[in-house]
Tab-separated table of C-alpha atoms in Angstrom:
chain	number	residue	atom	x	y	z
A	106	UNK	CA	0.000	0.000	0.000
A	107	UNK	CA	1.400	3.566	-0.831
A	108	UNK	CA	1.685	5.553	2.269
A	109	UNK	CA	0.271	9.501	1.780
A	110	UNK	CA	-0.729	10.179	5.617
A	111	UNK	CA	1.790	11.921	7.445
A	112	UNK	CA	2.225	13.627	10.415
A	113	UNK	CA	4.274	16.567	11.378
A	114	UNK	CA	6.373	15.819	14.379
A	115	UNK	CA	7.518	18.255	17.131
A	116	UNK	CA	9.974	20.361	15.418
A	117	UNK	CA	12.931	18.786	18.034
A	118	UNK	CA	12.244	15.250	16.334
A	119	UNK	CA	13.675	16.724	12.913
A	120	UNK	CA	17.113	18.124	14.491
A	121	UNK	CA	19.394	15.418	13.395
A	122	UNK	CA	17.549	16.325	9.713
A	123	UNK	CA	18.181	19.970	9.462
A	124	UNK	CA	21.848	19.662	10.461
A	125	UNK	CA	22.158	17.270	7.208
A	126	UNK	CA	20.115	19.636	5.660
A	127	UNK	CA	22.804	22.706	5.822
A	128	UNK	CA	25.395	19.647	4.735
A	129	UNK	CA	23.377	18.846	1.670
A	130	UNK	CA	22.878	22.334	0.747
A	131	UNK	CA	26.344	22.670	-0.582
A	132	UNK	CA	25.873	19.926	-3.106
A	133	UNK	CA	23.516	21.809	-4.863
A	134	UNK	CA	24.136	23.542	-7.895
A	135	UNK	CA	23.549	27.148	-7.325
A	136	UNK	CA	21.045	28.908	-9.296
A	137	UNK	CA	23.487	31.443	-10.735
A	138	UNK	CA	24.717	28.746	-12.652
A	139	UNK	CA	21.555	27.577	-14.323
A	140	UNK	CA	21.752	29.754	-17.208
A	141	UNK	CA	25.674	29.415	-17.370
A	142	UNK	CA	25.477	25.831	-18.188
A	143	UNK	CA	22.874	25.898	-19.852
A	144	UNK	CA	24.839	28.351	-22.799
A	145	UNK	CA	27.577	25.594	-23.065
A	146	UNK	CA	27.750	22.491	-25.085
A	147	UNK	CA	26.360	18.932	-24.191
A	148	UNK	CA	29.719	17.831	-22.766
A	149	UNK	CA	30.508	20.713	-21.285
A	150	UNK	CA	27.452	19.932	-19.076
A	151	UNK	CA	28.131	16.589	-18.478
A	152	UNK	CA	31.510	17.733	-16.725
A	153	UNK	CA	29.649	20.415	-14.624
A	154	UNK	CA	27.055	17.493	-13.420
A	155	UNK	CA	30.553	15.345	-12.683
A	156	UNK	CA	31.731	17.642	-10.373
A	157	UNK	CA	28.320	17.050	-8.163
A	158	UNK	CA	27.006	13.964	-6.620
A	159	UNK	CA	25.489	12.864	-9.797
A	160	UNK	CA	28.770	11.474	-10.824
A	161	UNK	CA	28.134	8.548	-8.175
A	162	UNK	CA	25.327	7.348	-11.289
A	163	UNK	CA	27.057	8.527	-14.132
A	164	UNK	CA	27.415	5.521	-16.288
A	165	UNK	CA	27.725	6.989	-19.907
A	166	UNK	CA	27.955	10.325	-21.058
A	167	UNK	CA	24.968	10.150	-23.807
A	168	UNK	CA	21.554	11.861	-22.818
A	169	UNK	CA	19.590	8.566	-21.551
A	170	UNK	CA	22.612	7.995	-18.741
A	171	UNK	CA	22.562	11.668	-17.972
A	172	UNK	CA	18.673	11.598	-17.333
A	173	UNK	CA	18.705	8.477	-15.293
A	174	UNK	CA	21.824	9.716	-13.320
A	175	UNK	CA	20.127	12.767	-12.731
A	176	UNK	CA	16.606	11.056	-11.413
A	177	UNK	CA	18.819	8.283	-9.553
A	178	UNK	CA	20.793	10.857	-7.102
A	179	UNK	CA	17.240	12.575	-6.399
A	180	UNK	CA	15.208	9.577	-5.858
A	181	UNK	CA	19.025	8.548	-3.464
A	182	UNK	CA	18.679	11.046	-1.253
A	183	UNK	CA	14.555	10.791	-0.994
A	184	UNK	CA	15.754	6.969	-0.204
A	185	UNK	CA	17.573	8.628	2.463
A	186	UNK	CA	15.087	10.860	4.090
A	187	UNK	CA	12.745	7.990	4.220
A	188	UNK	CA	14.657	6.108	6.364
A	189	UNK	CA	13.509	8.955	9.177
A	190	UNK	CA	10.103	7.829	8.141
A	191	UNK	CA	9.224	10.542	5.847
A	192	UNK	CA	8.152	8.432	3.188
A	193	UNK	CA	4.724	10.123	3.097
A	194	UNK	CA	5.842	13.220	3.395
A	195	UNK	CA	7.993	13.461	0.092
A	196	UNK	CA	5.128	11.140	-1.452
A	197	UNK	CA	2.401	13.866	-1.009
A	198	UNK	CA	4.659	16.805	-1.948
A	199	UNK	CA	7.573	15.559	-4.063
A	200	UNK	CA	6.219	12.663	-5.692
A	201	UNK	CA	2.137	12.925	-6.074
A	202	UNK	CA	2.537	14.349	-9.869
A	203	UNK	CA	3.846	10.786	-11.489
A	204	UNK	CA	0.753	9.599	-9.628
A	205	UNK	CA	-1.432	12.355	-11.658
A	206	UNK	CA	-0.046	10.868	-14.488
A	207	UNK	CA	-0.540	7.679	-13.884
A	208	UNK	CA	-4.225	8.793	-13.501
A	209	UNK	CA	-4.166	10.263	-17.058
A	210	UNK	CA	-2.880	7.224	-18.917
A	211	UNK	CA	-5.509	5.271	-17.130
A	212	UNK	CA	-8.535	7.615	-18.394
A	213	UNK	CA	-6.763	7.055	-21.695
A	214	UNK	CA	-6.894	3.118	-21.418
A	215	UNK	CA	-3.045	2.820	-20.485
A	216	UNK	CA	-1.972	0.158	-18.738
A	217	UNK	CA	-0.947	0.917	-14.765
A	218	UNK	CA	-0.596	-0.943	-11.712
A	219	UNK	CA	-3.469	-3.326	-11.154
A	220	UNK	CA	-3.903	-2.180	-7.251
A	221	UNK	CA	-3.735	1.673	-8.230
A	222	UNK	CA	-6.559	0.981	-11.741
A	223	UNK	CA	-8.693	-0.892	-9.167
A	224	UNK	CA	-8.716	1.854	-6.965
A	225	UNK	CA	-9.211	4.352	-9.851
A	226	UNK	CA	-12.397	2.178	-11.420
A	227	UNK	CA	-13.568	0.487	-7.912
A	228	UNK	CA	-13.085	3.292	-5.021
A	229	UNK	CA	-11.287	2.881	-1.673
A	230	UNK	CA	-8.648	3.959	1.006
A	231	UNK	CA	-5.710	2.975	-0.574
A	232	UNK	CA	-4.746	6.540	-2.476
A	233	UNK	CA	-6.046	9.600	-2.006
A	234	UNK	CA	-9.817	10.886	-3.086
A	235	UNK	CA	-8.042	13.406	-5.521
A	236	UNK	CA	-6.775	10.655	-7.584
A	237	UNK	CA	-10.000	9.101	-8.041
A	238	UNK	CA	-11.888	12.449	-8.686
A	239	UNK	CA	-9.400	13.169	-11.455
A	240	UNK	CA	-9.971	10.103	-12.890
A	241	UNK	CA	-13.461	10.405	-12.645
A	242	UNK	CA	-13.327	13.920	-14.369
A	243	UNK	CA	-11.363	12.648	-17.140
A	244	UNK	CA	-13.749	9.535	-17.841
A	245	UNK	CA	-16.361	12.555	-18.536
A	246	UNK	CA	-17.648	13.769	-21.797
A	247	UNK	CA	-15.560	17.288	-20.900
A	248	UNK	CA	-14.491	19.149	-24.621
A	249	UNK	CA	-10.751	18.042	-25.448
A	250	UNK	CA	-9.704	21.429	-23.922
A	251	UNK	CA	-10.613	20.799	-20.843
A	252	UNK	CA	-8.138	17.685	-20.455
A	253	UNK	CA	-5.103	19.876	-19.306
A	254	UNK	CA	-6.833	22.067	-17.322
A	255	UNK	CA	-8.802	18.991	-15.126
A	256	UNK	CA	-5.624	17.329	-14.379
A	257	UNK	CA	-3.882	21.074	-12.990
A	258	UNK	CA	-6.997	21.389	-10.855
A	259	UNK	CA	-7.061	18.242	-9.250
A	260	UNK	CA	-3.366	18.368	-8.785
A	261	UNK	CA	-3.389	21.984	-7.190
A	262	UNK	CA	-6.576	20.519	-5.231
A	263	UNK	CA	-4.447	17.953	-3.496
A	264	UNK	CA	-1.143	19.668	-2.688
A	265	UNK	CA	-3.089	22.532	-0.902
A	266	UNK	CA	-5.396	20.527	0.949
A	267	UNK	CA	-2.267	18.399	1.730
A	268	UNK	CA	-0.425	21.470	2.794
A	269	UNK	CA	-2.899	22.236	5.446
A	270	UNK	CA	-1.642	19.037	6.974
A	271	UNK	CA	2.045	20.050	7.789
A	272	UNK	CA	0.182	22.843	9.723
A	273	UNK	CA	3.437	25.137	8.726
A	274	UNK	CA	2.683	28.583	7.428
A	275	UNK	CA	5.181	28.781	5.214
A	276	UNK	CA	4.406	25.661	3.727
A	277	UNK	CA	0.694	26.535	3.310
A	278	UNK	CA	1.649	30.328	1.839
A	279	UNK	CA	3.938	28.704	-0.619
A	280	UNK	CA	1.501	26.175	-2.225
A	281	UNK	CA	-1.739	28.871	-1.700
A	282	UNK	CA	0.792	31.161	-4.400
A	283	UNK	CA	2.093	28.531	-6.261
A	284	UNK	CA	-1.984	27.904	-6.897
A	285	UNK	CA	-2.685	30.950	-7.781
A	286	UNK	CA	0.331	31.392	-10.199
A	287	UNK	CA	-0.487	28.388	-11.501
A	288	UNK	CA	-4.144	29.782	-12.393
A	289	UNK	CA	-2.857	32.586	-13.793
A	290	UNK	CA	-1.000	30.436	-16.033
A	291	UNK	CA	-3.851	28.272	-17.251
A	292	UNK	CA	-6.033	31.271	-17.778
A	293	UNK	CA	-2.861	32.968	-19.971
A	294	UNK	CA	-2.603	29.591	-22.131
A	295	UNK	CA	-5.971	29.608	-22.821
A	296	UNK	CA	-5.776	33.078	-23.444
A	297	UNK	CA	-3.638	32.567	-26.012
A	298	UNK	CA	-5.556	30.089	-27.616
A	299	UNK	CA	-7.938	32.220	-28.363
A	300	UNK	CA	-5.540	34.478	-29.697
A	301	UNK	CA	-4.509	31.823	-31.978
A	302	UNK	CA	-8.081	30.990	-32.658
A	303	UNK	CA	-7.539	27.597	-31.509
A	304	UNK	CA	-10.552	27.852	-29.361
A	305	UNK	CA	-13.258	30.570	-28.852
A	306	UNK	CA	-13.636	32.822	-26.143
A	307	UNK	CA	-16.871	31.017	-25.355
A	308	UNK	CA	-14.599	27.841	-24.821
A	309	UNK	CA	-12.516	30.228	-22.626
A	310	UNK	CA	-15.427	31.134	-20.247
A	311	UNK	CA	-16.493	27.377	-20.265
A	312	UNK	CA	-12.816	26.560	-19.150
A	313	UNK	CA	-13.222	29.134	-16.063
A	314	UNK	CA	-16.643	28.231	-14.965
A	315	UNK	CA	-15.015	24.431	-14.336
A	316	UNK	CA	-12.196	26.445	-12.523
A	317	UNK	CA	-14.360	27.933	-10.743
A	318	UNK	CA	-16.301	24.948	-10.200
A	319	UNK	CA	-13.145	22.976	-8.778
A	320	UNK	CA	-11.220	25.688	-6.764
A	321	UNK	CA	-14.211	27.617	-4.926
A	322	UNK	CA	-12.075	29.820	-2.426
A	323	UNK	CA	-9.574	31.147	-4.941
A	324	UNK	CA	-9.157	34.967	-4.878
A	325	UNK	CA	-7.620	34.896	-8.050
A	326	UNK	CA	-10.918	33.723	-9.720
A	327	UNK	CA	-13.155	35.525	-7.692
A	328	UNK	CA	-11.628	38.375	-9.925
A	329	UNK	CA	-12.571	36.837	-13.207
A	330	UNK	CA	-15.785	36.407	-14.839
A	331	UNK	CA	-15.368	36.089	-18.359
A	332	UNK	CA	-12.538	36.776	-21.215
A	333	UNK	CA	-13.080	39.621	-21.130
A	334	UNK	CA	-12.592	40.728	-17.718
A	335	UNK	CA	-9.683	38.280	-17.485
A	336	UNK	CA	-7.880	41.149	-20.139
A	337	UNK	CA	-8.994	43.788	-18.014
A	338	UNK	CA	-7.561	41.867	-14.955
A	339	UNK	CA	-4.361	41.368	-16.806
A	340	UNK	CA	-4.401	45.461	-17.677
A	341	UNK	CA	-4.644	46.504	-14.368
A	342	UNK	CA	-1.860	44.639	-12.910
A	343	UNK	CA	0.606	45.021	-15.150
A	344	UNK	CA	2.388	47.157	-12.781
A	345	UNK	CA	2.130	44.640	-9.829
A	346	UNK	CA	4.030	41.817	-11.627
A	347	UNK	CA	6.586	44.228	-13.041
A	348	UNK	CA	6.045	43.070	-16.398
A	349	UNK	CA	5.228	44.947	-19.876
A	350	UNK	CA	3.313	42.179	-21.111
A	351	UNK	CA	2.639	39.697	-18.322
A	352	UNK	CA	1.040	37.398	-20.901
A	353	UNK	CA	3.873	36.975	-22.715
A	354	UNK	CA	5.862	35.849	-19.443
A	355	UNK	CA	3.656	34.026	-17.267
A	356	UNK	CA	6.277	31.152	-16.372
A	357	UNK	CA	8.360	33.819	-14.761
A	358	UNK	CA	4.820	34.112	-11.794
A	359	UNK	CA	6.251	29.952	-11.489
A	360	UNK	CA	10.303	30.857	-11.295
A	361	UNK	CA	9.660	33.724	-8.856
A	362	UNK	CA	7.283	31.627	-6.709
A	363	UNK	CA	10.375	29.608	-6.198
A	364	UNK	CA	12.919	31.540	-5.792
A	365	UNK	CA	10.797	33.365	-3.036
A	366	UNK	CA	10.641	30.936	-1.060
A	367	UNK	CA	14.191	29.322	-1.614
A	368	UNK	CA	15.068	32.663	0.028
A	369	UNK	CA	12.716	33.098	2.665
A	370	UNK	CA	13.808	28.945	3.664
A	371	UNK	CA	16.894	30.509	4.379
A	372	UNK	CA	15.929	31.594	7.842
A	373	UNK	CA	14.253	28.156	8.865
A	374	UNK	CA	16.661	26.411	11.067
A	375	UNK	CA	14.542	24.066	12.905
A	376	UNK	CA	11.133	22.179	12.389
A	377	UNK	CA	9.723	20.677	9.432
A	378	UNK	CA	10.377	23.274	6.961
A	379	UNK	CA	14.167	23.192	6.141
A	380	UNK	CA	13.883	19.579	4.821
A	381	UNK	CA	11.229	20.582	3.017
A	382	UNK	CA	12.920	23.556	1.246
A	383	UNK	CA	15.902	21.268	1.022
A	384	UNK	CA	13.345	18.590	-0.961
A	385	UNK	CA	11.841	21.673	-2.935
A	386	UNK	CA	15.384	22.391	-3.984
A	387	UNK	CA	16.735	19.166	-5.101
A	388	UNK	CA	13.336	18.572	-6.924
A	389	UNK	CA	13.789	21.766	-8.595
A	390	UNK	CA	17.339	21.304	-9.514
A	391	UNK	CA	16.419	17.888	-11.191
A	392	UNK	CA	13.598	19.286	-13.409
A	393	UNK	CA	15.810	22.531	-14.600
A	394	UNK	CA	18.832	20.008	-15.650
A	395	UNK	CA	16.978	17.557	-17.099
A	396	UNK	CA	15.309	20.219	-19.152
A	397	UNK	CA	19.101	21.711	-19.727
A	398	UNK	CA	20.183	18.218	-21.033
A	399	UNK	CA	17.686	17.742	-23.123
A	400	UNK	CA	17.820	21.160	-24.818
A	401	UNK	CA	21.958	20.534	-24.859
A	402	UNK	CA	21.827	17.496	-26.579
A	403	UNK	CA	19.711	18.255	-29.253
A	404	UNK	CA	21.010	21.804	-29.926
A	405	UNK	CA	17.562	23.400	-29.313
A	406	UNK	CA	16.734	26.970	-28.396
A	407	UNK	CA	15.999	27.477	-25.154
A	408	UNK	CA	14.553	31.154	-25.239
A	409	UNK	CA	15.852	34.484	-24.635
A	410	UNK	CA	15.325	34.213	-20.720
A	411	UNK	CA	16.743	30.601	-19.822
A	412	UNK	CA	16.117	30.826	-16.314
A	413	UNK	CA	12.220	31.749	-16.739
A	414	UNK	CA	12.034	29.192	-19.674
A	415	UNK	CA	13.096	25.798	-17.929
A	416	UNK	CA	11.327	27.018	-14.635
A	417	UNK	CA	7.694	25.670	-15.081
A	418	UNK	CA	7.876	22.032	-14.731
């Protein structure tokens, strides 16, 4: 049985944890770097990763032992954690989006684990509601533009109900604006379909009232009503995100979600919440080079802003 109910633990039970923690941190690459190494060549990349802990699974230089290196030293050190019985714990919050899509090549007929497609088809205890509601929401007659936007909701559905749970502040802040950033992203996609006339702006409105629907408390779409007053939205608070055309960057709302709280982790020296940022961190260092490898090895363009581009994961 997969394990998603944790509990938090007086913050003196995670001591021996956080003193790792300020260890570990040095292994990391620092973010300054990101866009450095990312403007060099495949094997120049390769060497940078070599001088980092992923060299311990290095066992080729060619993109597929570069990708599994980089997923083995994560999925290490999770290994690690979890032996302080925080298997849950990185489940829920580091691990919970391979389950999503799992739940998305069921609704499409895919073959999964027998346990977890019972659960989906059948109902139980095992996994989480969310899981089955997804699936659930998929298996409905919804237009084909809806399929992206059910699996964001159900996956921004869990994390902050899960959040709650840690009963940490900072925690909860971080996923209530990674939710709403997250929003805002959807609604600027869609957006831009319209733009592109790949759907109307009747779709658009169609695609917010299930938003709506799903995430009843959000103040972000308490604000918007229609298309239309999503553009006015966007008009108004140009200013606020310090962006010309917020539109046009809306993965940058992701990066800076991040990089706030990377920051504001700084100051956590106790408790539940530097392992977490440490997680957050180590998570977010594996999706940016992954994304850098990939681009590397097949000479691809990453974008004039490297460090907004390979943020959203």
């Amino acid at each position: 049985m997969n394990e998603f109910n944790f509990k938090i633990q007086d913050k003196s039970s995670y001591d021996f944890l956080c003193g790792r923690v300020k260890v570990l941190e040095t292994l990391l690459i620092p973010f300054s770097e990101y866009k450095v190494i990312a403007e060099e060549s495949f094997e120049e990349f390769v060497s940078v990763i070599e001088s980092f802990p992923y060299k311990n699974f290095l066992t080729g230089k060619d993109l597929n032992a570069v990708e599994s290196a980089i997923f083995k030293r994560k999925e290490s050190e999770f290994s690690d954690f979890e032996k302080f019985g925080l298997t849950p714990f990185i489940n829920v919050f580091f691990r919970s989006s391979d389950y999503f899509l799992l739940v998305k090549k069921a609704a499409l007929g895919e073959e999964v684990e027998d346990s977890f497609k019972a659960f989906l088809e059948n109902d139980g205890t095992a996994y989480p509601k969310h899981f089955r509601e997804c699936f659930l929401d998929l298996k409905t007659d919804y237009p084909f533009y809806f399929r992206p936007v059910i699996v964001d909701v159900h996956y921004l559905q869990f994390l902050s109900d899960y959040s709650k749970l840690t009963k940490s502040q900072f925690i909860i802040d971080f996923y209530r604006k990674l939710t709403e950033n997250y929003l805002l992203m959807i609604l600027f996609r869609n957006e831009r379909f319209v733009k592109e006339n790949f759907i109307s702006k009747q779709q658009f409105d169609e695609a917010l009232k299930f938003l709506k629907m799903k995430l009843t408390n959000n103040e972000i779409l308490k604000e918007v009503t229609s298309f239309e007053s999503f553009e006015e939205l966007v008009n108004e608070k140009k200013g606020l995100y310090g962006e010309p055309n917020i539109s046009e960057s809306w993965q940058g709302l992701i990066y800076k979600t991040y990089m706030d709280t990377f920051e504001k982790g700084k100051f956590f020296n106790e408790g539940i919440e530097p392992i977490f940022v440490y997680l957050l961190r180590l998570t977010y260092e594996a999706s940016i080079l992954q994304k850098i490898a990939y681009v590397l090895y097949h000479g691809l363009n990453p974008g004039e802003n490297l460090s907004v581009e390979l943020a959203y994961e």
